[in-house]
Coordinates of C-alpha atoms in Angstrom, one line a residue:
X20 CA -0.2 -0.2 0.3
X21 CA 1.0 3.8 -0.4
X22 CA 2.6 5.4 2.8
X23 CA -1.1 6.9 3.3
X24 CA -3.7 4.0 2.0
X25 CA -6.9 5.5 0.5
X26 CA -9.9 3.5 2.3
X27 CA -13.0 3.8 0.2
X28 CA -16.0 2.5 1.9
X29 CA -19.1 1.8 -0.1
X30 CA -22.6 2.0 1.7
X31 CA -23.4 4.1 4.4
X32 CA -26.0 2.8 7.5
X33 CA -24.8 1.8 10.8
X34 CA -22.5 -0.5 9.1
X35 CA -20.5 2.0 6.8
X36 CA -20.8 5.0 9.1
X37 CA -19.6 3.5 12.2
X38 CA -16.4 1.5 10.1
X39 CA -15.5 5.4 8.7
X40 CA -16.2 6.5 12.1
X41 CA -13.8 3.9 13.7
X42 CA -11.3 3.5 11.8
X43 CA -10.8 7.3 11.7
X44 CA -10.9 8.0 15.1
X45 CA -8.5 5.3 15.8
X46 CA -6.0 5.6 12.9
X47 CA -6.4 9.6 13.5
X48 CA -5.4 11.5 10.5
X49 CA -1.5 12.5 11.3
X50 CA 1.0 11.6 8.8
X51 CA 0.8 8.2 7.1
X52 CA -3.1 8.0 8.1
X53 CA -5.2 6.7 6.3
X54 CA -7.3 8.3 4.4
X55 CA -10.9 7.4 4.2
X56 CA -14.0 8.2 1.7
X57 CA -17.5 7.1 1.7
X58 CA -19.9 6.9 -0.7
X59 CA -23.4 5.8 -0.2
X60 CA -26.7 6.6 -2.4
X61 CA -29.0 9.0 -0.9
X62 CA -31.9 6.3 -2.3
X63 CA -31.5 3.8 0.0
X64 CA -32.8 3.1 3.8
X65 CA -31.6 1.2 6.9
X66 CA -33.4 -2.3 6.8
X67 CA -34.4 -1.1 9.9
X68 CA -34.4 -4.4 12.0
X69 CA -31.2 -3.4 14.2
X70 CA -32.6 -0.7 16.9
X71 CA -31.2 -3.2 19.7
X72 CA -28.0 -3.8 20.6
X73 CA -25.5 -5.4 23.2
X74 CA -24.0 -3.8 26.3
X75 CA -20.2 -3.7 24.3
X76 CA -21.5 -0.5 22.5
X77 CA -20.9 1.9 24.8
X78 CA -17.2 0.8 24.5
X79 CA -17.4 1.5 21.0
X80 CA -19.6 4.9 21.5
X81 CA -16.7 5.9 24.4
X82 CA -14.0 4.9 21.5
X83 CA -16.0 7.6 19.1
X84 CA -16.1 10.0 21.6
X85 CA -19.7 10.7 21.6
X86 CA -21.0 11.9 24.6
X87 CA -23.9 9.6 26.5
X88 CA -26.4 12.1 26.5
X89 CA -25.9 13.5 23.1
X90 CA -26.7 9.7 22.2
X91 CA -29.5 9.7 23.9
X92 CA -31.1 12.6 22.7
X93 CA -30.0 12.8 19.1
X94 CA -30.7 8.8 18.5
X95 CA -34.3 9.0 20.6
X96 CA -32.5 6.5 22.5
X97 CA -33.7 4.5 25.7
X98 CA -31.5 1.7 28.1
X99 CA -31.5 -1.7 27.4
X100 CA -31.3 -4.5 30.5
X101 CA -31.9 -7.3 28.9
X102 CA -34.4 -9.7 26.9
X103 CA -38.0 -10.8 28.3
X104 CA -38.7 -14.2 26.3
X105 CA -42.7 -14.5 26.5
X106 CA -44.5 -17.9 25.8
X107 CA -40.9 -19.2 24.2
X108 CA -41.0 -22.5 26.5
X109 CA -44.8 -22.9 26.1
X110 CA -47.4 -20.4 25.7
X111 CA -48.0 -18.5 29.3
X112 CA -44.3 -18.5 30.3
X113 CA -42.5 -15.6 30.6
X114 CA -38.0 -15.5 31.5
X115 CA -35.7 -12.9 31.4
X116 CA -31.9 -13.0 29.7
X117 CA -30.1 -10.3 31.7
X118 CA -27.2 -8.2 30.8
X119 CA -25.7 -9.1 34.4
X120 CA -23.8 -12.2 35.0
X121 CA -25.2 -14.8 37.6
X122 CA -23.7 -13.0 41.3
X123 CA -20.3 -15.3 42.5
X124 CA -19.2 -15.5 45.5
X125 CA -16.6 -17.3 47.2
X126 CA -15.1 -19.0 44.5
X127 CA -18.2 -20.8 44.1
X128 CA -21.5 -19.8 42.0
X129 CA -24.8 -19.8 43.0
X130 CA -26.3 -21.6 40.2
X131 CA -25.9 -25.5 41.6
X132 CA -27.6 -24.3 44.3
X133 CA -30.4 -22.5 42.3
X134 CA -30.6 -26.3 40.4
X135 CA -30.8 -28.9 43.7
X136 CA -33.4 -26.2 44.8
X137 CA -37.8 -27.2 43.9
X138 CA -37.9 -26.2 41.1
X139 CA -42.0 -25.9 42.2
X140 CA -41.2 -23.9 44.8
X141 CA -37.8 -21.9 43.5
X142 CA -38.0 -18.5 42.0
X143 CA -36.7 -17.9 38.5
X144 CA -33.3 -18.3 37.6
X145 CA -32.4 -14.9 36.5
X146 CA -34.4 -13.4 39.6
X147 CA -32.9 -15.9 42.1
X148 CA -29.1 -14.7 41.2
X149 CA -29.1 -11.0 40.3
X150 CA -30.7 -7.7 40.5
X151 CA -31.5 -6.6 37.2
X152 CA -34.5 -9.1 36.4
X153 CA -37.0 -7.4 39.1
X154 CA -35.4 -4.2 38.5
X155 CA -36.4 -4.1 35.0
X156 CA -39.6 -6.0 35.8
X157 CA -40.6 -3.0 38.2
X158 CA -39.9 -0.3 35.3
X159 CA -36.5 0.7 36.9
X160 CA -33.3 2.5 34.9
X161 CA -30.2 0.9 34.8
X162 CA -28.7 3.7 36.6
X163 CA -29.7 6.8 38.6
X164 CA -29.3 10.4 36.5
X165 CA -25.8 11.2 38.8
X166 CA -24.3 7.9 37.8
X167 CA -23.5 7.9 34.2
X168 CA -22.1 10.3 31.3
X169 CA -19.5 8.6 31.1
X170 CA -21.1 5.5 30.1
X171 CA -21.0 3.8 33.9
X172 CA -23.9 2.9 36.1
X173 CA -24.7 0.1 38.4
X174 CA -26.0 -2.2 36.4
X175 CA -24.6 -3.6 33.2
X176 CA -27.0 -2.6 30.2
X177 CA -27.0 -1.5 26.2
X178 CA -29.1 0.6 24.6
X179 CA -32.8 0.7 22.0
X180 CA -32.9 3.3 19.9
X181 CA -33.7 4.6 16.1
X182 CA -31.1 3.0 13.7
X183 CA -31.6 6.4 11.0
X184 CA -31.0 8.4 13.3
X185 CA -27.6 6.4 14.8
X186 CA -26.3 6.8 11.4
X187 CA -27.1 10.0 11.2
X188 CA -24.9 10.8 14.3
X189 CA -22.1 8.3 13.2
X190 CA -22.1 9.7 9.9
X191 CA -21.7 13.3 11.6
X192 CA -18.6 12.1 13.9
X193 CA -17.1 10.4 10.6
X194 CA -17.2 13.2 8.8
X195 CA -15.6 15.7 12.3
X196 CA -12.8 13.1 12.0
X197 CA -11.9 13.7 8.6
X198 CA -13.7 11.2 6.4
X199 CA -14.8 12.5 3.0
X200 CA -18.6 11.8 2.6
X201 CA -19.8 11.6 -1.3
X202 CA -23.3 10.4 -1.7
X203 CA -23.7 9.2 -5.1
X204 CA -24.8 5.8 -6.6
X205 CA -22.5 2.5 -7.6
X206 CA -23.3 1.4 -10.8
X207 CA -20.6 -0.6 -11.9
X208 CA -17.7 -1.9 -9.9
X209 CA -14.0 -2.6 -11.2
X210 CA -12.2 -5.8 -10.6
X211 CA -7.8 -6.4 -11.8
X212 CA -5.3 -9.0 -9.7
X213 CA -5.2 -7.4 -6.8
X214 CA -9.2 -7.5 -6.6
X215 CA -11.6 -4.3 -6.5
X216 CA -9.8 -1.6 -9.3
X217 CA -12.4 1.2 -9.0
X218 CA -15.9 1.9 -8.5
X219 CA -17.7 4.2 -10.9
X220 CA -20.2 6.8 -9.4
X221 CA -22.2 8.2 -12.3
X222 CA -22.4 11.2 -10.1
X223 CA -18.5 11.5 -9.3
X224 CA -16.7 8.8 -11.7
X225 CA -14.1 6.2 -11.1
X226 CA -12.8 6.2 -7.8
X227 CA -9.8 4.1 -7.2
X228 CA -9.0 2.8 -3.8
X229 CA -5.5 1.0 -1.3
X230 CA -8.6 -0.9 0.1
X231 CA -12.2 -1.0 0.0
X232 CA -14.7 -2.2 2.5
X233 CA -18.1 -3.1 1.1
X234 CA -21.4 -1.9 3.5
X235 CA -23.4 -1.9 0.6
X236 CA -26.3 -4.3 2.5
X237 CA -27.9 -7.3 0.9
X238 CA -26.7 -5.9 -2.4
X239 CA -23.1 -7.3 -1.4
X240 CA -21.7 -4.8 -4.1
X241 CA -18.1 -5.9 -4.3
X242 CA -18.3 -9.3 -1.9
X243 CA -20.4 -10.8 -4.1
X244 CA -20.9 -9.4 -7.0
X245 CA -17.7 -8.9 -8.1
X246 CA -15.8 -10.6 -6.0
X247 CA -17.6 -14.0 -5.8
X248 CA -17.2 -14.4 -3.0
X249 CA -20.0 -17.1 -1.6
X250 CA -22.5 -16.8 0.4
X251 CA -23.3 -19.2 2.8
X252 CA -26.7 -20.3 4.7
X253 CA -27.5 -21.5 7.7
X254 CA -31.7 -22.3 6.6
X255 CA -31.3 -25.7 8.0
X256 CA -30.5 -24.4 11.5
X257 CA -31.9 -21.1 11.7
X258 CA -35.4 -21.9 10.1
X259 CA -36.9 -18.2 9.9
X260 CA -36.6 -15.8 6.7
X261 CA -38.8 -13.2 6.6
X262 CA -40.0 -10.2 8.7
X263 CA -42.7 -8.0 8.9
X264 CA -40.9 -4.5 10.5
X265 CA -43.4 -1.5 12.3
X266 CA -42.9 1.6 13.7
X267 CA -46.3 2.7 16.0
X268 CA -46.3 5.9 18.4
X269 CA -47.1 5.6 22.1
X270 CA -50.6 6.4 22.4
X271 CA -49.6 8.0 25.5
X272 CA -46.5 10.0 25.7
X273 CA -45.7 9.5 29.4
X274 CA -46.3 5.5 29.1
X275 CA -44.0 3.6 30.6
X276 CA -40.3 2.7 28.8
X277 CA -39.7 -1.5 29.1
X278 CA -35.7 -1.3 29.2
X279 CA -35.8 -4.6 28.1
X280 CA -36.8 -6.2 24.5
X281 CA -39.9 -8.1 24.8
X282 CA -39.6 -10.8 23.1
X283 CA -42.6 -13.1 22.3
X284 CA -43.0 -16.6 20.6
X285 CA -45.9 -17.3 17.8
X286 CA -47.4 -19.9 15.8
X287 CA -44.1 -19.7 13.1
X288 CA -41.5 -17.5 15.1
X289 CA -41.4 -14.6 17.6
X290 CA -42.4 -11.0 17.9
X291 CA -39.9 -7.8 19.1
X292 CA -41.4 -5.0 20.5
X293 CA -38.3 -2.4 21.2
X294 CA -39.4 0.5 23.3
X295 CA -37.9 4.1 22.3
X296 CA -38.4 7.5 23.2
X297 CA -41.5 7.8 21.4
X298 CA -42.1 5.1 19.5
X299 CA -42.4 1.4 19.4
X300 CA -40.6 -0.7 17.1
X301 CA -42.6 -3.6 16.7
X302 CA -42.3 -6.8 13.8
X303 CA -42.4 -10.5 13.5
X304 CA -39.6 -12.9 12.2
X305 CA -40.8 -15.9 11.1
X306 CA -40.6 -18.7 8.8
X307 CA -42.0 -18.5 4.9
X308 CA -42.2 -22.5 5.4
X309 CA -44.4 -22.4 7.9
X310 CA -46.5 -19.5 7.0
X311 CA -48.3 -17.5 4.5
X312 CA -47.0 -13.8 4.4
X313 CA -51.1 -13.0 4.9
X314 CA -51.4 -15.1 8.7
X315 CA -48.3 -13.3 9.4
X316 CA -49.7 -10.1 8.7
X317 CA -52.1 -11.3 10.9
X318 CA -50.5 -12.5 13.6
X319 CA -48.9 -9.1 14.1
X320 CA -52.3 -7.1 13.9
X321 CA -53.3 -9.3 16.5
X322 CA -49.9 -8.7 18.4
X323 CA -50.6 -4.5 17.5
X324 CA -53.9 -4.2 19.1
X325 CA -53.0 -4.3 22.4
X326 CA -51.4 -1.1 21.9
X327 CA -53.3 0.4 18.9
X328 CA -56.9 -1.3 19.1
X329 CA -59.0 -1.8 15.9
X330 CA -56.6 0.6 14.2
X331 CA -54.2 -2.4 13.9
X332 CA -56.1 -3.6 11.3
X333 CA -55.3 -0.5 8.8
X334 CA -51.3 -0.7 9.8
X335 CA -48.9 -2.0 6.9
X336 CA -46.1 -3.3 7.8
X337 CA -42.5 -3.9 6.0
X338 CA -41.7 -6.8 4.8
X339 CA -38.2 -8.1 4.8
X340 CA -36.8 -11.4 3.1
X341 CA -33.4 -12.3 4.1
X342 CA -31.7 -15.8 3.4
X343 CA -29.6 -16.3 6.8
X344 CA -26.2 -16.6 6.3
X345 CA -22.9 -15.2 6.0
X346 CA -19.8 -15.4 3.7
X347 CA -16.7 -18.0 4.6
X348 CA -14.9 -15.3 2.3
X349 CA -15.8 -11.9 3.8
X350 CA -12.1 -10.4 2.8
X351 CA -10.6 -11.1 -0.2
X352 CA -7.9 -9.6 -2.2
X353 CA -8.7 -5.5 -1.1
X354 CA -11.7 -5.9 -0.2
X355 CA -13.5 -6.5 3.5
X356 CA -17.2 -6.7 3.7
X357 CA -18.9 -5.3 7.3
X358 CA -22.5 -5.6 8.5
X359 CA -24.8 -7.1 5.6
X360 CA -23.0 -7.6 2.8
X361 CA -21.1 -10.4 5.3
X362 CA -23.5 -12.2 6.6
X363 CA -27.2 -11.5 8.6
X364 CA -29.3 -13.5 11.2
X365 CA -32.8 -12.9 12.6
X366 CA -33.3 -9.9 15.3
X367 CA -33.0 -12.2 18.0
X368 CA -30.3 -11.3 20.4
X369 CA -28.6 -8.0 18.5
X370 CA -26.4 -9.9 16.9
X371 CA -26.1 -7.6 13.9
X372 CA -24.8 -4.8 15.6
X373 CA -22.6 -6.5 17.5
X374 CA -20.8 -8.3 14.2
X375 CA -20.3 -5.1 13.5
X376 CA -18.4 -4.0 16.1
X377 CA -17.1 -7.3 16.0
X378 CA -15.4 -7.2 12.1
X379 CA -14.9 -3.0 12.5
X380 CA -12.5 -4.4 15.5
X381 CA -10.7 -7.3 14.1
X382 CA -10.2 -5.0 10.7
X383 CA -8.3 -2.4 12.6
X384 CA -6.4 -5.1 14.4
X385 CA -5.6 -6.9 10.3
X386 CA -5.3 -3.5 8.4
X387 CA -2.2 -4.4 6.1
X388 CA -0.8 -0.9 6.2
X389 CA 2.4 -2.6 5.0
X390 CA 3.5 -6.5 3.4
X391 CA 0.6 -9.0 2.1
X392 CA -2.6 -9.5 3.4
X393 CA -3.1 -12.8 2.4
X394 CA -2.4 -13.4 6.3
X395 CA -4.6 -11.0 7.5
X396 CA -7.3 -11.7 5.7
X397 CA -6.9 -15.9 6.4
X398 CA -6.7 -15.0 10.0
X399 CA -9.8 -11.9 9.7
X400 CA -12.1 -14.8 7.7
X401 CA -11.3 -17.7 10.3
X402 CA -12.2 -15.8 12.9
X403 CA -15.4 -13.8 11.6
X404 CA -16.6 -17.5 10.2
X405 CA -15.9 -19.2 14.2
X406 CA -18.5 -16.5 15.3
X407 CA -21.1 -16.9 12.9
X408 CA -21.3 -20.4 13.5
X409 CA -20.8 -20.2 17.6
X410 CA -23.9 -17.5 17.2
X411 CA -26.0 -19.7 14.9
X412 CA -25.8 -22.1 17.7
X413 CA -26.8 -20.0 21.0
X414 CA -29.8 -18.7 18.4
X415 CA -31.0 -22.3 17.7
X416 CA -30.9 -22.9 21.5
X417 CA -34.0 -20.6 22.0
X418 CA -36.0 -22.2 19.8
X419 CA -34.3 -26.1 20.4
X420 CA -35.3 -26.7 23.8
X421 CA -39.3 -25.5 23.5
X422 CA -42.4 -27.6 23.9
X423 CA -44.1 -25.3 22.0
X424 CA -46.5 -27.9 19.5
X425 CA -46.6 -25.5 16.5
X426 CA -44.9 -27.3 13.2
X427 CA -42.1 -24.3 13.2
X428 CA -41.2 -25.2 16.7
X429 CA -41.5 -29.2 16.1
X430 CA -38.8 -28.3 13.4
X431 CA -37.1 -26.2 15.5
X432 CA -36.4 -29.5 18.0
X433 CA -35.5 -32.2 14.9
X434 CA -31.7 -33.3 16.3
X435 CA -31.8 -33.2 12.2
X436 CA -32.0 -29.2 12.8
X437 CA -29.2 -28.9 15.8
X438 CA -25.8 -28.5 15.2
X439 CA -23.3 -31.4 16.1
X440 CA -21.5 -29.3 18.8
X441 CA -24.8 -28.1 20.0
X442 CA -26.1 -31.2 20.6
X443 CA -22.9 -32.1 22.1
X444 CA -23.1 -29.8 24.6
X445 CA -27.0 -30.1 25.3
X446 CA -26.3 -33.9 26.0
X447 CA -23.5 -32.7 28.4
X448 CA -25.9 -29.9 30.2
X449 CA -28.0 -32.5 30.9
X450 CA -25.9 -33.9 33.6
X451 CA -23.9 -30.8 34.5
X452 CA -25.1 -26.9 33.4
X453 CA -22.5 -24.7 31.4
X454 CA -19.2 -23.6 32.4
X455 CA -16.3 -21.2 31.1
X456 CA -15.3 -24.0 29.9
X457 CA -17.6 -24.4 27.4
X458 CA -17.2 -21.1 26.1
X459 CA -14.4 -19.9 24.2
X460 CA -13.3 -16.4 24.6
X461 CA -12.9 -13.8 21.6
X462 CA -14.8 -16.5 19.7
X463 CA -18.2 -17.0 21.9
X464 CA -19.9 -13.4 22.1
X465 CA -22.1 -15.2 24.7
X466 CA -20.8 -16.1 27.7
X467 CA -21.7 -19.2 29.4
X468 CA -24.3 -17.6 31.7
X469 CA -26.2 -16.4 28.5
X470 CA -26.6 -19.8 27.9
X471 CA -27.2 -20.7 31.3
X472 CA -29.9 -17.7 31.1
X473 CA -31.3 -19.8 28.4
X474 CA -31.6 -22.8 29.2
X475 CA -32.7 -22.5 33.0
X476 CA -35.3 -19.7 31.5
X477 CA -37.2 -22.8 29.9
X478 CA -36.6 -25.5 32.7
X479 CA -33.5 -27.4 31.0
X480 CA -33.8 -30.3 32.7
X481 CA -30.3 -30.3 34.6
X482 CA -30.1 -33.1 37.3
X483 CA -27.4 -32.3 39.7
X484 CA -28.7 -34.7 42.3
X485 CA -25.2 -37.1 42.5
X486 CA -23.6 -33.9 42.9
X487 CA -25.1 -33.2 45.8
X488 CA -22.6 -34.3 48.1
X489 CA -19.9 -31.5 46.9
X490 CA -22.7 -28.5 47.1
X491 CA -23.2 -28.6 50.8
X492 CA -22.3 -25.2 51.5
X493 CA -26.5 -24.5 51.3
X494 CA -27.0 -22.7 54.3
X495 CA -24.3 -20.1 53.4
X496 CA -25.4 -19.8 49.8
X497 CA -29.0 -19.3 50.9
X498 CA -27.7 -16.8 53.0
X499 CA -26.1 -14.8 49.5
X500 CA -29.9 -14.9 48.0
X501 CA -31.4 -13.3 50.7
X502 CA -28.9 -10.5 50.1
X503 CA -29.8 -10.6 46.3
X504 CA -33.5 -10.4 47.1
X505 CA -32.7 -7.1 49.8
X506 CA -30.5 -5.1 47.3
X507 CA -32.9 -5.7 45.2
X508 CA -35.7 -4.4 47.1
X509 CA -33.2 -1.7 47.7
X510 CA -32.6 -0.9 44.0
X511 CA -35.8 -0.6 43.8
X512 CA -35.7 1.9 45.9
X513 CA -33.2 3.8 44.8
X514 CA -34.0 3.9 41.1
X515 CA -35.6 6.2 38.6
X516 CA -38.1 4.8 36.7
X517 CA -37.0 4.2 33.3
X518 CA -39.2 6.7 31.7
X519 CA -37.9 9.7 34.5
X520 CA -34.5 9.1 33.2
X521 CA -34.8 9.3 30.1
X522 CA -37.0 12.3 30.2
X523 CA -34.1 13.6 33.0
X524 CA -31.2 13.2 30.1
X525 CA -32.8 14.7 27.6
X526 CA -33.8 17.6 28.6
X527 CA -30.9 17.9 31.0
X528 CA -28.2 15.9 30.5
X529 CA -26.5 13.8 33.5
X530 CA -26.3 15.7 37.2
X531 CA -23.3 14.8 38.3
X532 CA -22.6 13.0 41.6
X533 CA -22.9 15.9 44.7
X534 CA -19.5 15.2 45.8
X535 CA -17.8 16.0 42.0
X536 CA -17.7 19.2 41.1
X537 CA -17.8 19.8 37.1
X538 CA -14.2 20.7 36.9
X539 CA -13.9 17.2 37.6
X540 CA -11.4 15.8 35.1
X541 CA -13.2 12.3 35.3
X542 CA -16.2 14.3 33.9
X543 CA -14.8 15.0 30.8
X544 CA -15.8 13.8 27.5
X545 CA -13.5 13.3 25.1
X546 CA -14.2 14.8 21.8

């Protein structure tokens, strides 16, 4: 590459602008730093299902130098403390996957003691081992107004946000950090011995670069159409392939805002329900092999009636088709795909933005300023494929242990649709719970505790009776369970409602702790 490599990012949206802002922020604008250009068509909107995130987004926003209050206001954002799953095990059941890890003390966890309790009388797993489930159920925020502004707080959290407005915020920061923005279409892609030679734009002519990043979404203009990197479908594992999405204003502007995504299972898929400050983002993800589009619309309308009444019949959602899967070669010669052009799974567990964050971080570490790119590309492709494979297993777990009777759910429980590694783990988890040795750091996005929340939220039958003698500290464990309940009671009393905290931040930002002055360096947000 040249001493100051030229990077062209094709496509905007969350993937393109997050990539642009991150690279510009990390690589800087000094001598020898890459010159980054982003070209996007003003006629292409966002997919609109990526309105949730996981806690890693806070680190990304900090790296980008974005103030938390500014992000919340500009993106109509709210706090997310996890996901509530309704009707997934069977109709009428509910469980939570909070972001807080289970309480851990004295070198041992509480899970074995919870498993050895009477299933008929013990509290739900997430409630027994964390404060967060009851805090979120009570409509409380994850922190108080003076505990933030720099992404801190009492509890682990992420956000819900307007994807379009988030893209605009990222674009503003990317341009502030020196990214050149071109509004225009890509009509042709030229290839050569090094991969992509140039892109042709009717508005800007021929554009050359040393390295290209494909953020053109499902179109995959560079990595797919130009370079021919094949797409690997996992439709045999993850059966959903269609989504209906709609935005619904609140009937009451002061309506309580849930601080978790509400995921509700239905006959052929599930609905997401995300609360922003002035509207809900709602959608139905389903399998076209198990439901017609018209039947899916009726399922979604039935769900929406709880909010829109009879007006739900007139609401027309947007239809989105997708093939769940990923490209095994996401970096080919001088082109790397990030976002939908690299792969896409259903929005369960907010894996879309998470994969963008992972890919950007890996690209920064592997970026070939000098020397051949082959080794970097091979490592990038191997690591990203491993992440996609493990994420597919984690998503499949939500489906395959369900006891719902419909054909869609029976097919998901069919061993032929369950990856071999997950089948082996499920067999082991019949006799012992998931541990940290079942997940691999830097490959598994979700820790062992996330698997525990899903398994035991859905009453997976792990039988620990043979191990009961080695878990003899029952009295000490009971005291810790009681302490968690007491801490939770205190948190519910002390924390503001989610709606009240959002209103406070939108109007006034974060108030500093009473013991600190505004000149305290720890309250200064980097710009």
